[in-house]
Amino acid sequence: MAEIKWNEFLIPYSQAVDELKIKFRNLRKEFLEKNEHSPIEFVTGRVKTVDSIKEKMRRRFITTDLLEQDMQDIAGIRIQCQFVEDIYEVAKLLHIREDMRVIEERDYIANSKPSGYRSYHVVIEYPIQTAHGQINILAEIQIRTLAMNFWSTIEHSLNYKYQGDFPEEINERLKRAAEASFMLDEEMSKIREEIQDAQKYFTDRKRDLNNPTEHNK
């Protein structure tokens, strides 16, 4: 690949993020419309900045001609879930979809990183329709609980300050926080049915209050 025209290069990745966010948010809406528990709570997405791409290329020794296949997270989607069980349910849903193909998975929940990081990463191949035909790009989907996401956000912020070289005290506190976060997820899983029943009751009650005529039929 010659000198990259970054604005042009990133267009399909931006399109992929926009499309995937809509699709996963609609999937959540479909569950809720059927009055079922949705394994998806929040969906966000982003395209890596040019500076971030260049930095990773230097760090990983990725050449421009291999960029599209070697950097799997230029397009990134983050799906947040209420329960750990929901994470694996979302992963199953990705496998049965016909509009994307799962090509790689990394389970950092069952096998957390030494830092304490937990998340489930799925790399997909996603078709994009362009003015010149279809192209397939790679996108990374990170699936995690709300607690995992909170820890990861804090760790990411600290990483900017310390450039990955955390003081020992901070490092140990982050590890303890990661374990505490996972213990919270485990406790929530143990009372998952109670929580879901309460949420369903709240939703039904809210619907009745908003539609008193329908309720009195």
Short mmCIF file of C-alpha atoms in Angstrom, two decimals:
data_model
loop_
_atom_site.label_atom_id
_atom_site.label_comp_id
_atom_site.label_asym_id
_atom_site.label_seq_id
_atom_site.Cartn_x
_atom_site.Cartn_y
_atom_site.Cartn_z
CA MET A 1 0.00 0.00 0.00
CA ALA A 2 1.30 3.44 -0.90
CA GLU A 3 1.03 6.45 1.40
CA ILE A 4 -2.32 6.06 3.12
CA LYS A 5 -5.03 8.62 2.43
CA TRP A 6 -6.41 8.40 5.95
CA ASN A 7 -9.78 10.10 5.45
CA GLU A 8 -10.57 7.81 2.55
CA PHE A 9 -9.13 4.74 4.27
CA LEU A 10 -11.27 5.15 7.41
CA ILE A 11 -14.62 5.70 5.65
CA PRO A 12 -15.65 2.00 5.57
CA TYR A 13 -14.58 1.55 9.20
CA SER A 14 -16.73 4.49 10.24
CA GLN A 15 -19.62 3.04 8.24
CA ALA A 16 -19.15 -0.34 9.93
CA VAL A 17 -19.26 1.20 13.40
CA ASP A 18 -22.42 3.16 12.58
CA GLU A 19 -24.16 0.10 11.12
CA LEU A 20 -23.14 -2.26 13.92
CA LYS A 21 -24.28 0.14 16.64
CA ILE A 22 -27.71 0.36 15.00
CA LYS A 23 -27.96 -3.41 14.58
CA PHE A 24 -27.04 -4.25 18.18
CA ARG A 25 -29.27 -1.52 19.61
CA ASN A 26 -32.14 -2.85 17.52
CA LEU A 27 -31.38 -6.35 18.81
CA ARG A 28 -31.74 -5.05 22.36
CA LYS A 29 -34.99 -3.33 21.39
CA GLU A 30 -36.30 -6.60 19.92
CA PHE A 31 -35.80 -8.42 23.23
CA LEU A 32 -37.47 -5.64 25.18
CA GLU A 33 -40.43 -5.40 22.80
CA LYS A 34 -41.04 -9.11 23.43
CA ASN A 35 -40.89 -8.40 27.18
CA GLU A 36 -37.78 -10.60 27.45
CA HIS A 37 -34.50 -10.01 29.23
CA SER A 38 -32.00 -8.41 26.88
CA PRO A 39 -28.41 -9.64 27.21
CA ILE A 40 -27.39 -6.25 25.76
CA GLU A 41 -27.56 -3.23 28.05
CA PHE A 42 -25.49 -0.56 26.24
CA VAL A 43 -23.76 -0.34 22.86
CA THR A 44 -21.01 2.12 21.98
CA GLY A 45 -18.47 2.27 19.18
CA ARG A 46 -15.50 4.16 17.84
CA VAL A 47 -12.98 4.28 15.01
CA LYS A 48 -9.33 4.48 16.05
CA THR A 49 -7.76 7.86 15.53
CA VAL A 50 -4.99 8.17 12.97
CA ASP A 51 -2.46 8.91 15.73
CA SER A 52 -3.54 5.79 17.61
CA ILE A 53 -3.26 3.66 14.49
CA LYS A 54 0.23 4.98 13.71
CA GLU A 55 1.38 4.41 17.30
CA LYS A 56 0.16 0.81 17.24
CA MET A 57 1.77 0.24 13.84
CA ARG A 58 5.12 1.31 15.31
CA ARG A 59 4.66 -0.73 18.47
CA ARG A 60 3.53 -3.89 16.67
CA PHE A 61 5.79 -3.45 13.60
CA ILE A 62 2.77 -3.45 11.28
CA THR A 63 3.51 -2.35 7.71
CA THR A 64 1.03 -0.34 5.66
CA ASP A 65 0.40 -3.21 3.22
CA LEU A 66 -0.65 -5.48 6.12
CA LEU A 67 -2.56 -2.88 8.12
CA GLU A 68 -6.06 -4.02 7.12
CA GLN A 69 -5.46 -7.63 8.13
CA ASP A 70 -3.08 -7.22 11.07
CA MET A 71 -4.87 -4.45 12.97
CA GLN A 72 -8.19 -5.94 13.97
CA ASP A 73 -9.54 -3.12 16.11
CA ILE A 74 -9.58 -0.08 13.83
CA ALA A 75 -13.36 -0.40 14.06
CA GLY A 76 -14.38 -1.14 17.64
CA ILE A 77 -17.74 -1.93 19.20
CA ARG A 78 -18.30 -2.26 22.94
CA ILE A 79 -21.33 -4.13 24.28
CA GLN A 80 -22.08 -3.84 27.98
CA CYS A 81 -24.16 -6.46 29.78
CA GLN A 82 -25.74 -6.78 33.20
CA PHE A 83 -24.50 -10.30 33.94
CA VAL A 84 -21.53 -12.47 33.03
CA GLU A 85 -23.96 -15.02 31.58
CA ASP A 86 -25.20 -12.34 29.17
CA ILE A 87 -21.70 -11.96 27.74
CA TYR A 88 -21.65 -15.55 26.53
CA GLU A 89 -25.22 -15.21 25.26
CA VAL A 90 -24.18 -12.23 23.13
CA ALA A 91 -21.21 -14.21 21.82
CA LYS A 92 -23.60 -16.99 20.73
CA LEU A 93 -25.81 -14.44 18.98
CA LEU A 94 -22.82 -13.20 16.99
CA HIS A 95 -22.11 -16.71 15.74
CA ILE A 96 -25.59 -17.26 14.31
CA ARG A 97 -25.82 -13.96 12.46
CA GLU A 98 -25.51 -14.11 8.69
CA ASP A 99 -24.43 -10.49 8.22
CA MET A 100 -21.02 -11.04 9.82
CA ARG A 101 -18.52 -13.84 10.37
CA VAL A 102 -16.68 -14.55 13.62
CA ILE A 103 -13.03 -15.23 12.87
CA GLU A 104 -11.41 -15.01 16.31
CA GLU A 105 -12.39 -15.03 20.01
CA ARG A 106 -10.42 -14.26 23.16
CA ASP A 107 -11.96 -15.00 26.54
CA TYR A 108 -10.33 -12.71 29.10
CA ILE A 109 -13.05 -13.55 31.62
CA ALA A 110 -12.18 -17.19 32.13
CA ASN A 111 -8.52 -16.24 31.59
CA SER A 112 -8.03 -12.72 32.90
CA LYS A 113 -4.91 -10.73 32.06
CA PRO A 114 -2.23 -10.33 34.78
CA SER A 115 -3.44 -6.75 35.31
CA GLY A 116 -6.89 -8.04 36.26
CA TYR A 117 -8.48 -7.03 32.94
CA ARG A 118 -11.58 -9.02 32.06
CA SER A 119 -13.57 -8.85 28.84
CA TYR A 120 -14.66 -11.07 25.95
CA HIS A 121 -13.20 -10.08 22.59
CA VAL A 122 -14.65 -11.17 19.27
CA VAL A 123 -13.11 -10.26 15.92
CA ILE A 124 -15.56 -10.32 13.04
CA GLU A 125 -15.34 -9.96 9.31
CA TYR A 126 -18.02 -7.51 8.24
CA PRO A 127 -19.12 -6.69 4.68
CA ILE A 128 -19.41 -3.03 3.72
CA GLN A 129 -21.23 -1.87 0.60
CA THR A 130 -19.30 0.95 -1.06
CA ALA A 131 -19.72 2.94 -4.27
CA HIS A 132 -17.23 0.55 -5.86
CA GLY A 133 -18.69 -2.70 -4.55
CA GLN A 134 -18.43 -4.78 -1.41
CA ILE A 135 -15.36 -4.90 0.79
CA ASN A 136 -14.84 -6.98 3.92
CA ILE A 137 -13.24 -5.33 6.92
CA LEU A 138 -12.26 -6.54 10.38
CA ALA A 139 -13.92 -5.15 13.49
CA GLU A 140 -13.42 -5.98 17.15
CA ILE A 141 -16.36 -6.39 19.51
CA GLN A 142 -15.62 -6.17 23.23
CA ILE A 143 -18.31 -7.67 25.46
CA ARG A 144 -18.16 -6.99 29.19
CA THR A 145 -20.30 -6.36 32.25
CA LEU A 146 -20.93 -2.88 33.58
CA ALA A 147 -18.51 -3.58 36.44
CA MET A 148 -15.79 -4.80 34.07
CA ASN A 149 -16.28 -1.72 31.93
CA PHE A 150 -15.94 0.62 34.92
CA TRP A 151 -12.64 -1.01 35.92
CA SER A 152 -11.33 -0.99 32.36
CA THR A 153 -12.20 2.69 31.88
CA ILE A 154 -10.28 3.65 35.03
CA GLU A 155 -7.31 1.47 34.07
CA HIS A 156 -7.28 2.98 30.58
CA SER A 157 -7.23 6.52 32.01
CA LEU A 158 -4.36 5.67 34.36
CA ASN A 159 -2.49 4.07 31.48
CA TYR A 160 -2.40 7.42 29.68
CA LYS A 161 -0.80 9.00 32.74
CA TYR A 162 1.76 6.27 33.45
CA GLN A 163 2.19 4.88 29.89
CA GLY A 164 1.65 1.35 31.19
CA ASP A 165 4.38 1.64 33.83
CA PHE A 166 2.20 1.82 36.93
CA PRO A 167 3.72 2.37 40.39
CA GLU A 168 3.60 -0.89 42.36
CA GLU A 169 1.01 0.45 44.80
CA ILE A 170 -1.32 1.51 41.96
CA ASN A 171 -0.77 -1.83 40.23
CA GLU A 172 -1.72 -3.80 43.34
CA ARG A 173 -4.76 -1.63 44.01
CA LEU A 174 -5.95 -2.11 40.43
CA LYS A 175 -5.63 -5.89 40.79
CA ARG A 176 -7.61 -5.85 44.03
CA ALA A 177 -10.23 -3.63 42.42
CA ALA A 178 -10.49 -6.04 39.49
CA GLU A 179 -11.09 -8.95 41.86
CA ALA A 180 -13.66 -6.95 43.82
CA SER A 181 -15.38 -6.06 40.55
CA PHE A 182 -15.53 -9.71 39.51
CA MET A 183 -16.86 -10.72 42.94
CA LEU A 184 -19.66 -8.21 42.42
CA ASP A 185 -20.48 -9.83 39.08
CA GLU A 186 -20.50 -13.27 40.68
CA GLU A 187 -22.83 -12.13 43.46
CA MET A 188 -25.19 -10.53 40.95
CA SER A 189 -25.24 -13.76 38.95
CA LYS A 190 -26.35 -15.68 42.03
CA ILE A 191 -29.46 -13.50 42.36
CA ARG A 192 -29.90 -12.95 38.63
CA GLU A 193 -33.43 -14.40 38.50
CA GLU A 194 -34.58 -12.18 41.36
CA ILE A 195 -33.10 -9.12 39.66
CA GLN A 196 -34.69 -9.95 36.32
CA ASP A 197 -38.09 -10.57 37.96
CA ALA A 198 -37.85 -7.21 39.73
CA GLN A 199 -36.89 -5.45 36.50
CA LYS A 200 -39.78 -7.10 34.66
CA TYR A 201 -42.18 -6.05 37.41
CA PHE A 202 -40.89 -2.47 37.22
CA THR A 203 -41.22 -2.42 33.41
CA ASP A 204 -44.73 -3.87 33.50
CA ARG A 205 -45.78 -1.43 36.21
CA LYS A 206 -44.39 1.52 34.26
CA ARG A 207 -46.22 0.36 31.12
CA ASP A 208 -49.49 0.09 33.06
CA LEU A 209 -49.11 3.58 34.49
CA ASN A 210 -48.38 5.00 31.04
CA ASN A 211 -51.36 3.17 29.50
CA PRO A 212 -54.16 3.20 32.12
CA THR A 213 -56.87 2.64 29.50
CA GLU A 214 -55.17 -0.50 28.20
CA HIS A 215 -54.74 -1.74 31.79
CA ASN A 216 -58.48 -1.34 32.56
CA LYS A 217 -59.76 -3.17 29.49
#
